[in-house]
PDB file of C-alpha atoms in Angstrom:
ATOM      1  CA  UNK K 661      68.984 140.848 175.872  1.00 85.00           C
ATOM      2  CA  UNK K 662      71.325 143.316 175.855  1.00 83.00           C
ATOM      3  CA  UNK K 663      73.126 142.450 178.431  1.00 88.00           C
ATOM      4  CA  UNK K 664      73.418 138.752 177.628  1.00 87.00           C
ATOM      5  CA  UNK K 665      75.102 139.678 173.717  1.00 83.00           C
ATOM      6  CA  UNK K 666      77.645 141.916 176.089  1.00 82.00           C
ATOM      7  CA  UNK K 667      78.709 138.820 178.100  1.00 85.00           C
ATOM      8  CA  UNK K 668      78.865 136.672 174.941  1.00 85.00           C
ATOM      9  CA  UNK K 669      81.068 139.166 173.457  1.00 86.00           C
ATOM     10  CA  UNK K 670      83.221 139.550 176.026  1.00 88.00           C
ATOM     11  CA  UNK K 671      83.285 135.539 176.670  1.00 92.00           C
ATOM     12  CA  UNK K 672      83.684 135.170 172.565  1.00 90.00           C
ATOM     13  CA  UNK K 673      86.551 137.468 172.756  1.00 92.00           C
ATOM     14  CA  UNK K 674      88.605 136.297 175.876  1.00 93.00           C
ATOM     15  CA  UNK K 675      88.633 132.725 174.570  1.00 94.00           C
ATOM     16  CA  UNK K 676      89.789 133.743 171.154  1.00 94.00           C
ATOM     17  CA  UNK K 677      92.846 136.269 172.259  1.00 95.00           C
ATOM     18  CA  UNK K 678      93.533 132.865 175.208  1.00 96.00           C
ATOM     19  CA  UNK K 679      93.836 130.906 171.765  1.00 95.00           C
ATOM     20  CA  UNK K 680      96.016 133.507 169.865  1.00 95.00           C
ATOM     21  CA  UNK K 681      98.364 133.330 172.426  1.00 95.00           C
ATOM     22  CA  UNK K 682      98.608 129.323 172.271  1.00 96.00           C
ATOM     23  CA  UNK K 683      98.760 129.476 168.726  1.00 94.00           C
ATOM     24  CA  UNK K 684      99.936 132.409 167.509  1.00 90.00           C
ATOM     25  CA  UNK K 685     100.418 130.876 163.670  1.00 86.00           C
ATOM     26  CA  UNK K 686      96.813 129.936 163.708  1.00 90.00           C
ATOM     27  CA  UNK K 687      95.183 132.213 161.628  1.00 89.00           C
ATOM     28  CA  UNK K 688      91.791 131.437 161.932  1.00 89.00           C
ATOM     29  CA  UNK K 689      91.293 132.721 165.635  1.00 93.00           C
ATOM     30  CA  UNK K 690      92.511 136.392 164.179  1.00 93.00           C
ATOM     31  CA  UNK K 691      89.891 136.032 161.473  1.00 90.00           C
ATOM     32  CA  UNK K 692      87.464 134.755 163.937  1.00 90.00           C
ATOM     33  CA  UNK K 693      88.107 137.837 166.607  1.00 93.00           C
ATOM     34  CA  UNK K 694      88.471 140.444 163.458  1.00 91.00           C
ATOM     35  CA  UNK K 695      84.432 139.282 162.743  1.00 89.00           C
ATOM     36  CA  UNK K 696      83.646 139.959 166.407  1.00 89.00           C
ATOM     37  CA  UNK K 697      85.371 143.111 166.473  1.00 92.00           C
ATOM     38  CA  UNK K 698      83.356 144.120 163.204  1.00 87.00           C
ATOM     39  CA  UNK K 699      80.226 143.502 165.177  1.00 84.00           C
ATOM     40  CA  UNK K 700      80.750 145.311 167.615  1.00 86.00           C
ATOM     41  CA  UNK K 701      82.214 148.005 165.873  1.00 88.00           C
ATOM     42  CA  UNK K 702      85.332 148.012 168.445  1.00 93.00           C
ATOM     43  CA  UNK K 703      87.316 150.136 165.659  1.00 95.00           C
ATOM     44  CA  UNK K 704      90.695 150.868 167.771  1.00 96.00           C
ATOM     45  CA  UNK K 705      90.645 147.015 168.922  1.00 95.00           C
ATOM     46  CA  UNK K 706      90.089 146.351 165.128  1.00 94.00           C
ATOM     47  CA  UNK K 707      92.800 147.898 163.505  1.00 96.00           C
ATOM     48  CA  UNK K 708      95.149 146.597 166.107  1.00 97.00           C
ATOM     49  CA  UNK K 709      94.766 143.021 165.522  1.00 96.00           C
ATOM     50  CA  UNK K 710      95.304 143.400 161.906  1.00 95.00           C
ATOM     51  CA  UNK K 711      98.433 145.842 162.456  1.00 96.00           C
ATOM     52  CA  UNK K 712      99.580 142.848 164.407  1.00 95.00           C
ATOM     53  CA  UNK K 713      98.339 140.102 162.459  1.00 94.00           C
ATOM     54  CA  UNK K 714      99.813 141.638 159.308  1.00 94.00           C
ATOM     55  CA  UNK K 715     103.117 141.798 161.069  1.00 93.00           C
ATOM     56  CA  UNK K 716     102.753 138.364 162.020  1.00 91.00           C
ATOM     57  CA  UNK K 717     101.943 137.410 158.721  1.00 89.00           C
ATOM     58  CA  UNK K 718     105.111 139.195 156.955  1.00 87.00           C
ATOM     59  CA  UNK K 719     106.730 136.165 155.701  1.00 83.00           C
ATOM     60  CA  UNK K 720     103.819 134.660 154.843  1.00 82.00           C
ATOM     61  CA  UNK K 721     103.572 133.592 151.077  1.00 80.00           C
ATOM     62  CA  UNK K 722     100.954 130.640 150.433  1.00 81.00           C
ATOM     63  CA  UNK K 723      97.706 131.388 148.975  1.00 78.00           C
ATOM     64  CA  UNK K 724      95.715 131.272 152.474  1.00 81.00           C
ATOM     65  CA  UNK K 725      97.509 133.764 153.826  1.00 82.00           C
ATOM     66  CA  UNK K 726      97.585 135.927 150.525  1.00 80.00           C
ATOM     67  CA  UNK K 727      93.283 135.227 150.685  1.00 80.00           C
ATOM     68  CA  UNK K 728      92.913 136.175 154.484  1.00 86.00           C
ATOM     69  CA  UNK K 729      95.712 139.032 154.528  1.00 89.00           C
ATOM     70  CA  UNK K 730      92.994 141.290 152.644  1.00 89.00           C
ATOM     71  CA  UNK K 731      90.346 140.403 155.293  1.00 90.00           C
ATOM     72  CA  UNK K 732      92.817 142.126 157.382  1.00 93.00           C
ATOM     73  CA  UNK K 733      93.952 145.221 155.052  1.00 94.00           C
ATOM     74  CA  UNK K 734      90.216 145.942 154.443  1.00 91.00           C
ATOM     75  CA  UNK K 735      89.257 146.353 158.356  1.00 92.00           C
ATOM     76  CA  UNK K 736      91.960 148.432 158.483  1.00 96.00           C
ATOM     77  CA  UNK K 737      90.277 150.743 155.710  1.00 94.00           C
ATOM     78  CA  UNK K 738      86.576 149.785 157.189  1.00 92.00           C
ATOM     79  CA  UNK K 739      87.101 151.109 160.629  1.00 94.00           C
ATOM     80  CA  UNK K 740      88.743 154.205 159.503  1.00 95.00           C
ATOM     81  CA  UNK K 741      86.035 155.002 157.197  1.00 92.00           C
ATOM     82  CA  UNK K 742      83.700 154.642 160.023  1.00 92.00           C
ATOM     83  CA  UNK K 743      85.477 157.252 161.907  1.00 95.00           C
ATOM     84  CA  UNK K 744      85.474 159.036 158.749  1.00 92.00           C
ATOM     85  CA  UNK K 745      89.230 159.480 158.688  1.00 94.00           C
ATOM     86  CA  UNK K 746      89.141 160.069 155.006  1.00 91.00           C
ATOM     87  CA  UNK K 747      92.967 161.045 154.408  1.00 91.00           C
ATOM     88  CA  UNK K 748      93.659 157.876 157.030  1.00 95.00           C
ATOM     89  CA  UNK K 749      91.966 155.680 154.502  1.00 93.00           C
ATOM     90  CA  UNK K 750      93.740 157.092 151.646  1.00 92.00           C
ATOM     91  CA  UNK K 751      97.714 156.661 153.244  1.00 95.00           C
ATOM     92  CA  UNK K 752      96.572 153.138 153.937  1.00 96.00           C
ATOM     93  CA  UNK K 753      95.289 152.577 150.912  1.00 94.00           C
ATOM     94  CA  UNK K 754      98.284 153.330 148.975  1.00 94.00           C
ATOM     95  CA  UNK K 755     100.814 150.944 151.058  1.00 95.00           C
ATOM     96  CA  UNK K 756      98.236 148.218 151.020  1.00 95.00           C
ATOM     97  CA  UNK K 757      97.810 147.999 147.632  1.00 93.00           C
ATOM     98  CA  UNK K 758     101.457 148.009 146.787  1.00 93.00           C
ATOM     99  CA  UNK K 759     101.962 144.754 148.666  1.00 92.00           C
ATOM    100  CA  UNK K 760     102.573 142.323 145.648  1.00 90.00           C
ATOM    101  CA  UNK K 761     101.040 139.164 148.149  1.00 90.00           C
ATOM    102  CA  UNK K 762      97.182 140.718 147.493  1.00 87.00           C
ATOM    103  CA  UNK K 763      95.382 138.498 145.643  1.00 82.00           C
ATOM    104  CA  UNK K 764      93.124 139.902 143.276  1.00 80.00           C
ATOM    105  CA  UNK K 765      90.003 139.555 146.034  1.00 80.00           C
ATOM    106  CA  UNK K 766      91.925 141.424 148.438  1.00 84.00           C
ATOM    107  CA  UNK K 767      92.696 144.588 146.127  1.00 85.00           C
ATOM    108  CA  UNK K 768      88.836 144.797 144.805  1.00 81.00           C
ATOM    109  CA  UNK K 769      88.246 145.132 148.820  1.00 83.00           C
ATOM    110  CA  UNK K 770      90.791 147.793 149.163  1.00 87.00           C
ATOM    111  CA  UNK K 771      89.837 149.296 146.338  1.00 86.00           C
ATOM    112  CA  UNK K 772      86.090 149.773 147.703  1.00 84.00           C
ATOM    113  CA  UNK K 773      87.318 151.721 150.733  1.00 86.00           C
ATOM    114  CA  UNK K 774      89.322 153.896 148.882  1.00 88.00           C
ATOM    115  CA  UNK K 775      86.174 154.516 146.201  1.00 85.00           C
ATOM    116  CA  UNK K 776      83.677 154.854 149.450  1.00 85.00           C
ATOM    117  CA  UNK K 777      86.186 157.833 151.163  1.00 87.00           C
ATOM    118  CA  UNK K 778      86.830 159.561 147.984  1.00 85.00           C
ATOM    119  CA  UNK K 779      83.356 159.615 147.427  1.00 84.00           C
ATOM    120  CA  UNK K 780      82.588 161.196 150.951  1.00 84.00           C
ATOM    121  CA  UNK K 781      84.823 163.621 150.881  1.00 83.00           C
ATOM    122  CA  UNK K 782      84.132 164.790 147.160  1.00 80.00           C
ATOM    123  CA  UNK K 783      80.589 164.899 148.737  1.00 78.00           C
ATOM    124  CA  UNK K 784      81.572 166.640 151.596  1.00 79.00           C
ATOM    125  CA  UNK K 785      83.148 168.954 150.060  1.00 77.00           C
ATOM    126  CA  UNK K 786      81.465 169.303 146.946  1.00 71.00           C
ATOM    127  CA  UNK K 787      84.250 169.307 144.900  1.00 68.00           C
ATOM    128  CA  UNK K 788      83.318 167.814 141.482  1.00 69.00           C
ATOM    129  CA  UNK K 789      86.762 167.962 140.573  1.00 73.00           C
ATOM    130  CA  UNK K 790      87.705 165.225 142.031  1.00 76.00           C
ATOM    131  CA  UNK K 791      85.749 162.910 140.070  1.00 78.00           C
ATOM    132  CA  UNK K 792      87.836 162.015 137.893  1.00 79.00           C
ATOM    133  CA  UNK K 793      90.441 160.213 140.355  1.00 80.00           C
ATOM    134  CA  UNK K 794      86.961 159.010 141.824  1.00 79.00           C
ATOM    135  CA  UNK K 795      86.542 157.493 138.280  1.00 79.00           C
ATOM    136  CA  UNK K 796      90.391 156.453 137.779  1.00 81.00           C
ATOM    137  CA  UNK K 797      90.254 153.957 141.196  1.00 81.00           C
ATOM    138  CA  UNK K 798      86.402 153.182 139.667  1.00 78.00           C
ATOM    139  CA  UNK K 799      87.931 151.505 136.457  1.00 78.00           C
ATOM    140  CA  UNK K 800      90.954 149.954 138.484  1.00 79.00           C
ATOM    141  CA  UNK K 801      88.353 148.247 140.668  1.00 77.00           C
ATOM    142  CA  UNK K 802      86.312 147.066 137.978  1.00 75.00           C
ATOM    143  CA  UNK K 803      89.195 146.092 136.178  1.00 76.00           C
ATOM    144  CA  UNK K 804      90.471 143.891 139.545  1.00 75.00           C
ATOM    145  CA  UNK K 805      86.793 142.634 139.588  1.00 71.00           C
ATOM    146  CA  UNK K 806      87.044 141.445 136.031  1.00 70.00           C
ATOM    147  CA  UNK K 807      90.193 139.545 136.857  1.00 70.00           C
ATOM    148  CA  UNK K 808      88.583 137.566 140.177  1.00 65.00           C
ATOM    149  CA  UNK K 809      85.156 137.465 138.380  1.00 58.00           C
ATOM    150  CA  UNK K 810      85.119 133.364 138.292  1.00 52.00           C
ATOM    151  CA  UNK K 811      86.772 132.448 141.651  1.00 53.00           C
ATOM    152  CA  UNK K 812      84.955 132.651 144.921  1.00 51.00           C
ATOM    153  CA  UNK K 813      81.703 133.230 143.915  1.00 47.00           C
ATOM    154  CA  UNK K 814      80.846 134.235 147.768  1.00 58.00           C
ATOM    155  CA  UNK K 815      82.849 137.174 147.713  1.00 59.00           C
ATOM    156  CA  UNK K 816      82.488 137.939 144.019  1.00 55.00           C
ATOM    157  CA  UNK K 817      78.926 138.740 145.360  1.00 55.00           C
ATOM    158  CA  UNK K 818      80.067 140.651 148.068  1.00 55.00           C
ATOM    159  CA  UNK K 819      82.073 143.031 146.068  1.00 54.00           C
ATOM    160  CA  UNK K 820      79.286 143.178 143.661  1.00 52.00           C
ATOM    161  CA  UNK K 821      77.259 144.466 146.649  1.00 50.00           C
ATOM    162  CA  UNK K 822      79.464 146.647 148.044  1.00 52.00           C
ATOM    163  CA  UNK K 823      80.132 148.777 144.428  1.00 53.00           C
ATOM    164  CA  UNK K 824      76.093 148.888 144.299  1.00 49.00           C
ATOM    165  CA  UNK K 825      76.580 151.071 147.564  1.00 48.00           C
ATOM    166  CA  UNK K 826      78.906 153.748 145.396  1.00 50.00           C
ATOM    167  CA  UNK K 827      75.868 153.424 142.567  1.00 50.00           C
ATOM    168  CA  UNK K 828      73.024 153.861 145.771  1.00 47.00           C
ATOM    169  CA  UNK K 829      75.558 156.752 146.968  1.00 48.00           C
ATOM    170  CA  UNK K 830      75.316 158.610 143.720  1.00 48.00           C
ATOM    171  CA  UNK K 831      71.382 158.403 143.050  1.00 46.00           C
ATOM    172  CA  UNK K 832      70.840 159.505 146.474  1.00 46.00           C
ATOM    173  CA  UNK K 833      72.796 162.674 146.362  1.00 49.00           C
ATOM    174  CA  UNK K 834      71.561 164.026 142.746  1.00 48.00           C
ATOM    175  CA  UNK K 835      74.957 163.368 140.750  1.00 51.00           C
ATOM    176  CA  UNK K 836      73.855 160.037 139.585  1.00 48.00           C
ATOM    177  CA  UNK K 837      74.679 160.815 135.455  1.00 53.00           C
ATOM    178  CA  UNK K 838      78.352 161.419 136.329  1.00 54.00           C
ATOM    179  CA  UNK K 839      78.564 158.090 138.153  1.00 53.00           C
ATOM    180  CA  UNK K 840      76.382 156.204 135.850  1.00 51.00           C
ATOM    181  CA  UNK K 841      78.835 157.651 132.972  1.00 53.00           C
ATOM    182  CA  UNK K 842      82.069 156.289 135.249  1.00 52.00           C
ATOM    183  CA  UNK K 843      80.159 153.177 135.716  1.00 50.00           C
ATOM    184  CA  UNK K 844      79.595 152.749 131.886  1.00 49.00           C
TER     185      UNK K 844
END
């Protein structure tokens, strides 16, 4: 029921911020509390984990951290896309892809926010001009893609998926050449 997912939440999420504060280096009850977070769509609760996991996580070099620190980057850019705080999206995604420690996983999920808001607002405001930026980040993405295309077949599919959204995007709101052209 309704009311028993609401309890397991809330149980789910006391125990993991109880074990964040016992082990604040362990990095697997963020990741775990980030997923529940995601579920639940808690956006504000969302984005401040990861500000203060990312801070956390500063001096953090090793290839975990470099894997799960764009877990974190891309909630950032998720939950402000779901409150449709398109210029939000875009001031995070420049700083988050400037950070050298993104592996090549992390910046094709960055890059997907950024494509996904663009898109919106070009959309939104019907401004065809903008396609060609939309197109730039398009080729940067595929090009990132390209680079990561043999490792982590899991979330090689996922990114796959997620760039079929921008295709699904552009057939269902008639400008499906332009895309198909950018895609091409």
């Amino acid at each position: 029921t309704e009311e028993e997912r609401i309890a397991h939440r809330k149980r789910n999420v006391s125990l993991l911020l109880e074990l964040i504060r016992e082990e604040p280096e362990n990095m697997r009850w963020p990741l775990h509390l980030l997923k529940e977070y995601l579920s639940e769509e808690m956006w504000d609760n969302l984005v401040e984990l990861s500000l203060q996991t990312l801070k956390k996580m500063e001096g953090y070099d090793e290839a975990y951290a470099n894997q799960i620190r764009g877990s974190f980057y891309t909630a950032i850019l998720y939950a402000e896309y779901q409150k449709k705080q398109y210029d939000m999206v875009h001031d995070s995604f420049a700083q988050f892809i400037q950070d050298s420690k993104l592996n090549d996983i992390g910046k094709c999920s960055v890059y997907i926010y950024e494509i996904e808001a663009l898109f919106e607002q070009i959309n939104e405001m019907d401004d065809i001009h903008k396609l060609d930026e939309l197109a730039k980040y398009c080729q940067r993405y595929i090009s990132c893609y390209k680079q990561q295309e043999n490792a982590h077949l899991d979330e090689q599919s996922q990114s796959v998926q997620d760039s079929l959204v921008l295709v699904n995007h552009s057939v269902n709101r008639d400008c499906y050449s332009r895309v198909r052209n950018m895609w091409l």
